[in-house]
mmCIF file with all atom_site columns, C-alpha atoms in Angstrom:
data_model
loop_
_atom_site.group_PDB
_atom_site.id
_atom_site.type_symbol
_atom_site.label_atom_id
_atom_site.label_alt_id
_atom_site.label_comp_id
_atom_site.label_asym_id
_atom_site.label_entity_id
_atom_site.label_seq_id
_atom_site.pdbx_PDB_ins_code
_atom_site.Cartn_x
_atom_site.Cartn_y
_atom_site.Cartn_z
_atom_site.occupancy
_atom_site.B_iso_or_equiv
_atom_site.pdbx_formal_charge
_atom_site.auth_seq_id
_atom_site.auth_comp_id
_atom_site.auth_asym_id
_atom_site.auth_atom_id
_atom_site.pdbx_PDB_model_num
ATOM 1   C CA . MET A 1 1   ? 15.110  -16.168 15.343  1.00 40.00 ? 224 MET A CA 1
ATOM 2   C CA . SER A 1 2   ? 14.361  -12.416 13.454  1.00 53.00 ? 225 SER A CA 1
ATOM 3   C CA . GLU A 1 3   ? 11.294  -10.363 14.194  1.00 88.00 ? 226 GLU A CA 1
ATOM 4   C CA . HIS A 1 4   ? 9.431   -11.291 10.565  1.00 94.00 ? 227 HIS A CA 1
ATOM 5   C CA . ARG A 1 5   ? 9.533   -7.856  9.624   1.00 96.00 ? 228 ARG A CA 1
ATOM 6   C CA . LEU A 1 6   ? 9.592   -5.908  6.873   1.00 97.00 ? 229 LEU A CA 1
ATOM 7   C CA . SER A 1 7   ? 13.555  -3.519  6.626   1.00 97.00 ? 230 SER A CA 1
ATOM 8   C CA . SER A 1 8   ? 12.933  -2.090  3.052   1.00 97.00 ? 231 SER A CA 1
ATOM 9   C CA . VAL A 1 9   ? 9.996   -1.330  0.502   1.00 97.00 ? 232 VAL A CA 1
ATOM 10  C CA . GLU A 1 10  ? 11.040  -0.747  -3.122  1.00 95.00 ? 233 GLU A CA 1
ATOM 11  C CA . LEU A 1 11  ? 7.805   0.290   -5.768  1.00 92.00 ? 234 LEU A CA 1
ATOM 12  C CA . ASP A 1 12  ? 9.390   -0.856  -9.132  1.00 89.00 ? 235 ASP A CA 1
ATOM 13  C CA . ALA A 1 13  ? 9.913   2.753   -10.892 1.00 82.00 ? 236 ALA A CA 1
ATOM 14  C CA . ALA A 1 14  ? 9.488   0.615   -14.330 1.00 83.00 ? 237 ALA A CA 1
ATOM 15  C CA . THR A 1 15  ? 6.113   0.099   -13.493 1.00 77.00 ? 238 THR A CA 1
ATOM 16  C CA . LEU A 1 16  ? 5.503   3.331   -11.065 1.00 76.00 ? 239 LEU A CA 1
ATOM 17  C CA . PRO A 1 17  ? 3.707   5.770   -12.992 1.00 73.00 ? 240 PRO A CA 1
ATOM 18  C CA . ALA A 1 18  ? 4.810   9.813   -13.169 1.00 75.00 ? 241 ALA A CA 1
ATOM 19  C CA . ALA A 1 19  ? 2.759   11.881  -9.821  1.00 75.00 ? 242 ALA A CA 1
ATOM 20  C CA . THR A 1 20  ? 2.252   14.879  -8.431  1.00 76.00 ? 243 THR A CA 1
ATOM 21  C CA . ALA A 1 21  ? 4.006   15.886  -5.332  1.00 80.00 ? 244 ALA A CA 1
ATOM 22  C CA . GLU A 1 22  ? 1.183   15.029  -3.330  1.00 73.00 ? 245 GLU A CA 1
ATOM 23  C CA . ILE A 1 23  ? 1.426   11.605  -4.205  1.00 77.00 ? 246 ILE A CA 1
ATOM 24  C CA . GLU A 1 24  ? 5.043   11.152  -4.665  1.00 82.00 ? 247 GLU A CA 1
ATOM 25  C CA . HIS A 1 25  ? 4.866   12.619  -0.666  1.00 85.00 ? 248 HIS A CA 1
ATOM 26  C CA . GLU A 1 26  ? 2.224   10.227  -0.591  1.00 81.00 ? 249 GLU A CA 1
ATOM 27  C CA . ARG A 1 27  ? 4.284   7.194   -1.555  1.00 85.00 ? 250 ARG A CA 1
ATOM 28  C CA . ARG A 1 28  ? 7.495   8.433   1.109   1.00 89.00 ? 251 ARG A CA 1
ATOM 29  C CA . VAL A 1 29  ? 5.436   9.066   4.073   1.00 91.00 ? 252 VAL A CA 1
ATOM 30  C CA . ALA A 1 30  ? 4.056   5.280   3.007   1.00 88.00 ? 253 ALA A CA 1
ATOM 31  C CA . ILE A 1 31  ? 6.940   3.561   2.963   1.00 94.00 ? 254 ILE A CA 1
ATOM 32  C CA . PHE A 1 32  ? 8.925   5.339   5.603   1.00 95.00 ? 255 PHE A CA 1
ATOM 33  C CA . ASP A 1 33  ? 5.800   4.647   8.207   1.00 93.00 ? 256 ASP A CA 1
ATOM 34  C CA . LEU A 1 34  ? 5.673   1.257   6.444   1.00 95.00 ? 257 LEU A CA 1
ATOM 35  C CA . VAL A 1 35  ? 9.475   -0.045  7.419   1.00 96.00 ? 258 VAL A CA 1
ATOM 36  C CA . GLU A 1 36  ? 8.881   1.906   10.915  1.00 95.00 ? 259 GLU A CA 1
ATOM 37  C CA . LYS A 1 37  ? 6.748   0.235   11.916  1.00 94.00 ? 260 LYS A CA 1
ATOM 38  C CA . ASN A 1 38  ? 5.204   -3.012  10.815  1.00 96.00 ? 261 ASN A CA 1
ATOM 39  C CA . SER A 1 39  ? 4.193   -6.943  10.748  1.00 96.00 ? 262 SER A CA 1
ATOM 40  C CA . PHE A 1 40  ? 5.386   -9.174  8.026   1.00 97.00 ? 263 PHE A CA 1
ATOM 41  C CA . GLU A 1 41  ? 5.038   -12.773 8.480   1.00 97.00 ? 264 GLU A CA 1
ATOM 42  C CA . PRO A 1 42  ? 5.644   -14.302 4.725   1.00 97.00 ? 265 PRO A CA 1
ATOM 43  C CA . ALA A 1 43  ? 4.161   -18.579 4.837   1.00 95.00 ? 266 ALA A CA 1
ATOM 44  C CA . GLY A 1 44  ? 6.914   -20.256 5.360   1.00 93.00 ? 267 GLY A CA 1
ATOM 45  C CA . ALA A 1 45  ? 9.542   -18.713 6.222   1.00 94.00 ? 268 ALA A CA 1
ATOM 46  C CA . SER A 1 46  ? 11.102  -18.827 9.520   1.00 91.00 ? 269 SER A CA 1
ATOM 47  C CA . GLY A 1 47  ? 12.084  -14.607 10.638  1.00 91.00 ? 270 GLY A CA 1
ATOM 48  C CA . GLY A 1 48  ? 13.038  -11.314 8.692   1.00 92.00 ? 271 GLY A CA 1
ATOM 49  C CA . PRO A 1 49  ? 13.956  -8.428  8.004   1.00 96.00 ? 272 PRO A CA 1
ATOM 50  C CA . TYR A 1 50  ? 12.473  -8.383  4.231   1.00 97.00 ? 273 TYR A CA 1
ATOM 51  C CA . ARG A 1 51  ? 12.879  -6.960  1.915   1.00 98.00 ? 274 ARG A CA 1
ATOM 52  C CA . LEU A 1 52  ? 9.778   -5.837  -0.624  1.00 98.00 ? 275 LEU A CA 1
ATOM 53  C CA . LYS A 1 53  ? 9.944   -5.474  -3.596  1.00 96.00 ? 276 LYS A CA 1
ATOM 54  C CA . LEU A 1 54  ? 5.967   -3.962  -4.965  1.00 95.00 ? 277 LEU A CA 1
ATOM 55  C CA . SER A 1 55  ? 4.978   -4.153  -8.467  1.00 92.00 ? 278 SER A CA 1
ATOM 56  C CA . LEU A 1 56  ? 2.538   -4.402  -11.423 1.00 88.00 ? 279 LEU A CA 1
ATOM 57  C CA . LEU A 1 57  ? 3.023   -7.351  -14.378 1.00 88.00 ? 280 LEU A CA 1
ATOM 58  C CA . ASP A 1 58  ? 0.376   -7.928  -16.192 1.00 86.00 ? 281 ASP A CA 1
ATOM 59  C CA . GLY A 1 59  ? -2.317  -7.397  -14.765 1.00 83.00 ? 282 GLY A CA 1
ATOM 60  C CA . ARG A 1 60  ? -1.366  -8.834  -10.634 1.00 91.00 ? 283 ARG A CA 1
ATOM 61  C CA . LEU A 1 61  ? 0.341   -7.217  -8.341  1.00 92.00 ? 284 LEU A CA 1
ATOM 62  C CA . VAL A 1 62  ? 3.334   -8.744  -7.225  1.00 95.00 ? 285 VAL A CA 1
ATOM 63  C CA . PHE A 1 63  ? 5.353   -8.650  -4.065  1.00 97.00 ? 286 PHE A CA 1
ATOM 64  C CA . ASP A 1 64  ? 9.046   -9.663  -4.363  1.00 97.00 ? 287 ASP A CA 1
ATOM 65  C CA . ILE A 1 65  ? 10.567  -10.726 -1.356  1.00 98.00 ? 288 ILE A CA 1
ATOM 66  C CA . ALA A 1 66  ? 13.662  -11.671 -0.161  1.00 97.00 ? 289 ALA A CA 1
ATOM 67  C CA . GLY A 1 67  ? 14.937  -11.661 3.965   1.00 95.00 ? 290 GLY A CA 1
ATOM 68  C CA . PRO A 1 68  ? 17.361  -14.863 4.989   1.00 92.00 ? 291 PRO A CA 1
ATOM 69  C CA . GLU A 1 69  ? 17.129  -17.945 4.429   1.00 90.00 ? 292 GLU A CA 1
ATOM 70  C CA . PHE A 1 70  ? 13.888  -16.561 2.318   1.00 94.00 ? 293 PHE A CA 1
ATOM 71  C CA . ALA A 1 71  ? 13.200  -15.344 -1.367  1.00 97.00 ? 294 ALA A CA 1
ATOM 72  C CA . ARG A 1 72  ? 9.215   -15.807 -3.240  1.00 97.00 ? 295 ARG A CA 1
ATOM 73  C CA . ALA A 1 73  ? 6.986   -13.126 -5.239  1.00 96.00 ? 296 ALA A CA 1
ATOM 74  C CA . TYR A 1 74  ? 2.917   -14.026 -5.068  1.00 96.00 ? 297 TYR A CA 1
ATOM 75  C CA . GLY A 1 75  ? 0.999   -12.171 -7.515  1.00 95.00 ? 298 GLY A CA 1
ATOM 76  C CA . LEU A 1 76  ? -2.595  -11.411 -7.075  1.00 94.00 ? 299 LEU A CA 1
ATOM 77  C CA . SER A 1 77  ? -5.092  -10.375 -9.180  1.00 92.00 ? 300 SER A CA 1
ATOM 78  C CA . LEU A 1 78  ? -5.807  -7.148  -9.027  1.00 87.00 ? 301 LEU A CA 1
ATOM 79  C CA . ASN A 1 79  ? -9.561  -7.462  -10.095 1.00 91.00 ? 302 ASN A CA 1
ATOM 80  C CA . PRO A 1 80  ? -10.325 -7.661  -7.206  1.00 92.00 ? 303 PRO A CA 1
ATOM 81  C CA . LEU A 1 81  ? -9.053  -4.551  -5.326  1.00 91.00 ? 304 LEU A CA 1
ATOM 82  C CA . ASN A 1 82  ? -9.594  -2.382  -8.988  1.00 90.00 ? 305 ASN A CA 1
ATOM 83  C CA . LYS A 1 83  ? -13.118 -0.537  -7.116  1.00 94.00 ? 306 LYS A CA 1
ATOM 84  C CA . VAL A 1 84  ? -12.125 0.236   -4.493  1.00 95.00 ? 307 VAL A CA 1
ATOM 85  C CA . VAL A 1 85  ? -8.843  1.185   -5.174  1.00 92.00 ? 308 VAL A CA 1
ATOM 86  C CA . LYS A 1 86  ? -10.150 3.809   -8.491  1.00 91.00 ? 309 LYS A CA 1
ATOM 87  C CA . ASP A 1 87  ? -12.650 4.719   -5.205  1.00 93.00 ? 310 ASP A CA 1
ATOM 88  C CA . TYR A 1 88  ? -8.939  5.535   -3.028  1.00 90.00 ? 311 TYR A CA 1
ATOM 89  C CA . ILE A 1 89  ? -7.870  6.858   -5.686  1.00 85.00 ? 312 ILE A CA 1
ATOM 90  C CA . GLY A 1 90  ? -11.136 9.625   -6.740  1.00 87.00 ? 313 GLY A CA 1
ATOM 91  C CA . ILE A 1 91  ? -11.527 10.176  -2.749  1.00 87.00 ? 314 ILE A CA 1
ATOM 92  C CA . CYS A 1 92  ? -8.068  11.378  -2.467  1.00 83.00 ? 315 CYS A CA 1
ATOM 93  C CA . ASP A 1 93  ? -8.962  13.603  -5.954  1.00 81.00 ? 316 ASP A CA 1
ATOM 94  C CA . SER A 1 94  ? -11.945 15.591  -4.185  1.00 84.00 ? 317 SER A CA 1
ATOM 95  C CA . TYR A 1 95  ? -9.521  15.467  -0.768  1.00 81.00 ? 318 TYR A CA 1
ATOM 96  C CA . TYR A 1 96  ? -6.342  17.072  -2.787  1.00 78.00 ? 319 TYR A CA 1
ATOM 97  C CA . GLU A 1 97  ? -8.632  19.982  -3.724  1.00 81.00 ? 320 GLU A CA 1
ATOM 98  C CA . ALA A 1 98  ? -10.725 20.233  -0.854  1.00 81.00 ? 321 ALA A CA 1
ATOM 99  C CA . LEU A 1 99  ? -7.530  21.152  0.379   1.00 81.00 ? 322 LEU A CA 1
ATOM 100 C CA . ARG A 1 100 ? -6.920  23.975  -1.907  1.00 84.00 ? 323 ARG A CA 1
ATOM 101 C CA . GLY A 1 101 ? -9.814  25.906  -1.186  1.00 82.00 ? 324 GLY A CA 1
ATOM 102 C CA . THR A 1 102 ? -13.198 24.736  0.731   1.00 79.00 ? 325 THR A CA 1
ATOM 103 C CA . SER A 1 103 ? -13.976 24.894  4.161   1.00 82.00 ? 326 SER A CA 1
ATOM 104 C CA . PRO A 1 104 ? -13.208 22.838  7.397   1.00 84.00 ? 327 PRO A CA 1
ATOM 105 C CA . GLY A 1 105 ? -16.285 20.803  7.052   1.00 82.00 ? 328 GLY A CA 1
ATOM 106 C CA . GLN A 1 106 ? -15.868 20.279  3.381   1.00 82.00 ? 329 GLN A CA 1
ATOM 107 C CA . ILE A 1 107 ? -12.542 18.996  3.933   1.00 83.00 ? 330 ILE A CA 1
ATOM 108 C CA . GLU A 1 108 ? -13.394 16.847  7.364   1.00 85.00 ? 331 GLU A CA 1
ATOM 109 C CA . ALA A 1 109 ? -16.231 14.865  5.360   1.00 83.00 ? 332 ALA A CA 1
ATOM 110 C CA . VAL A 1 110 ? -14.318 13.891  2.576   1.00 84.00 ? 333 VAL A CA 1
ATOM 111 C CA . ASP A 1 111 ? -11.116 13.008  4.869   1.00 82.00 ? 334 ASP A CA 1
ATOM 112 C CA . MET A 1 112 ? -13.688 10.309  6.850   1.00 89.00 ? 335 MET A CA 1
ATOM 113 C CA . GLY A 1 113 ? -15.003 8.938   2.984   1.00 86.00 ? 336 GLY A CA 1
ATOM 114 C CA . ARG A 1 114 ? -11.016 8.746   1.968   1.00 86.00 ? 337 ARG A CA 1
ATOM 115 C CA . ARG A 1 115 ? -10.212 6.535   5.634   1.00 93.00 ? 338 ARG A CA 1
ATOM 116 C CA . GLY A 1 116 ? -13.086 4.420   5.316   1.00 93.00 ? 339 GLY A CA 1
ATOM 117 C CA . LEU A 1 117 ? -12.196 3.345   2.205   1.00 94.00 ? 340 LEU A CA 1
ATOM 118 C CA . HIS A 1 118 ? -8.627  3.403   2.508   1.00 95.00 ? 341 HIS A CA 1
ATOM 119 C CA . ASN A 1 119 ? -9.734  0.829   6.161   1.00 96.00 ? 342 ASN A CA 1
ATOM 120 C CA . GLU A 1 120 ? -11.803 -1.151  3.074   1.00 97.00 ? 343 GLU A CA 1
ATOM 121 C CA . GLY A 1 121 ? -9.188  -1.695  0.809   1.00 96.00 ? 344 GLY A CA 1
ATOM 122 C CA . ALA A 1 122 ? -6.753  -2.355  3.372   1.00 97.00 ? 345 ALA A CA 1
ATOM 123 C CA . GLU A 1 123 ? -9.293  -5.540  5.033   1.00 97.00 ? 346 GLU A CA 1
ATOM 124 C CA . LEU A 1 124 ? -9.276  -6.770  1.301   1.00 96.00 ? 347 LEU A CA 1
ATOM 125 C CA . LEU A 1 125 ? -5.793  -6.187  0.696   1.00 97.00 ? 348 LEU A CA 1
ATOM 126 C CA . LYS A 1 126 ? -6.110  -8.446  3.826   1.00 97.00 ? 349 LYS A CA 1
ATOM 127 C CA . GLY A 1 127 ? -8.308  -11.200 3.065   1.00 96.00 ? 350 GLY A CA 1
ATOM 128 C CA . ARG A 1 128 ? -6.065  -11.486 -0.607  1.00 95.00 ? 351 ARG A CA 1
ATOM 129 C CA . LEU A 1 129 ? -2.551  -12.051 0.425   1.00 97.00 ? 352 LEU A CA 1
ATOM 130 C CA . ASP A 1 130 ? -4.264  -14.596 3.164   1.00 96.00 ? 353 ASP A CA 1
ATOM 131 C CA . GLY A 1 131 ? -2.602  -17.811 3.030   1.00 96.00 ? 354 GLY A CA 1
ATOM 132 C CA . LYS A 1 132 ? 0.705   -15.744 1.496   1.00 97.00 ? 355 LYS A CA 1
ATOM 133 C CA . ILE A 1 133 ? 1.767   -12.950 4.073   1.00 97.00 ? 356 ILE A CA 1
ATOM 134 C CA . ALA A 1 134 ? 0.398   -12.804 7.518   1.00 97.00 ? 357 ALA A CA 1
ATOM 135 C CA . VAL A 1 135 ? 0.239   -8.994  8.148   1.00 97.00 ? 358 VAL A CA 1
ATOM 136 C CA . ASP A 1 136 ? -2.146  -6.320  10.801  1.00 96.00 ? 359 ASP A CA 1
ATOM 137 C CA . HIS A 1 137 ? -4.169  -3.758  10.252  1.00 95.00 ? 360 HIS A CA 1
ATOM 138 C CA . GLU A 1 138 ? -1.766  -0.617  10.175  1.00 94.00 ? 361 GLU A CA 1
ATOM 139 C CA . THR A 1 139 ? 0.499   -2.893  7.106   1.00 96.00 ? 362 THR A CA 1
ATOM 140 C CA . ALA A 1 140 ? -2.250  -3.558  5.682   1.00 96.00 ? 363 ALA A CA 1
ATOM 141 C CA . ARG A 1 141 ? -3.531  0.312   5.609   1.00 94.00 ? 364 ARG A CA 1
ATOM 142 C CA . ARG A 1 142 ? 0.529   1.837   3.900   1.00 93.00 ? 365 ARG A CA 1
ATOM 143 C CA . LEU A 1 143 ? 0.156   -2.022  1.964   1.00 95.00 ? 366 LEU A CA 1
ATOM 144 C CA . PHE A 1 144 ? -2.762  -0.555  0.306   1.00 94.00 ? 367 PHE A CA 1
ATOM 145 C CA . THR A 1 145 ? -1.825  3.208   -0.498  1.00 90.00 ? 368 THR A CA 1
ATOM 146 C CA . LEU A 1 146 ? 1.288   1.496   -2.122  1.00 91.00 ? 369 LEU A CA 1
ATOM 147 C CA . VAL A 1 147 ? -0.747  -1.048  -3.941  1.00 90.00 ? 370 VAL A CA 1
ATOM 148 C CA . THR A 1 148 ? -2.158  2.593   -5.134  1.00 88.00 ? 371 THR A CA 1
ATOM 149 C CA . ALA A 1 149 ? -0.145  4.370   -5.725  1.00 83.00 ? 372 ALA A CA 1
ATOM 150 C CA . LEU A 1 150 ? 1.609   1.740   -8.423  1.00 81.00 ? 373 LEU A CA 1
ATOM 151 C CA . TYR A 1 151 ? -2.174  2.895   -10.288 1.00 78.00 ? 374 TYR A CA 1
ATOM 152 C CA . ARG A 1 152 ? -2.334  6.898   -9.934  1.00 70.00 ? 375 ARG A CA 1
ATOM 153 C CA . ARG A 1 153 ? -1.265  9.019   -12.526 1.00 53.00 ? 376 ARG A CA 1
ATOM 154 C CA . GLY A 1 154 ? -0.016  11.863  -11.864 1.00 47.00 ? 377 GLY A CA 1
#
């Protein structure tokens, strides 16, 4: 039996907003890290690896999963995620601005807030996936980064 993991991740280009260099870098790093190390087990799947395509469709976050003898798409309402995603995007923007010219102490303070919201978003996403896809905390963090990428405008 194959292990339950992702072998590839794609963001739907049709629903992906334009991005700044920082945002595009964050997307690439999150995808690379996610593929390198993850725990991803769709309910009812006998084994992976799986290919994942993330998109936004009619106000829903869509996880389109394909693997050996398994194919399924899950649509999740974005409403429960909206606030933490918007807060996270806002603090990321503050972080990028802080990197351009504030003190190390200010950068550290903003980064601590950013990491806290990232963890909150990851746990919320993990809860939303409960019963559909089992993921560990680090996989949920990386997926949350990609979910925010679908929201972010450059």
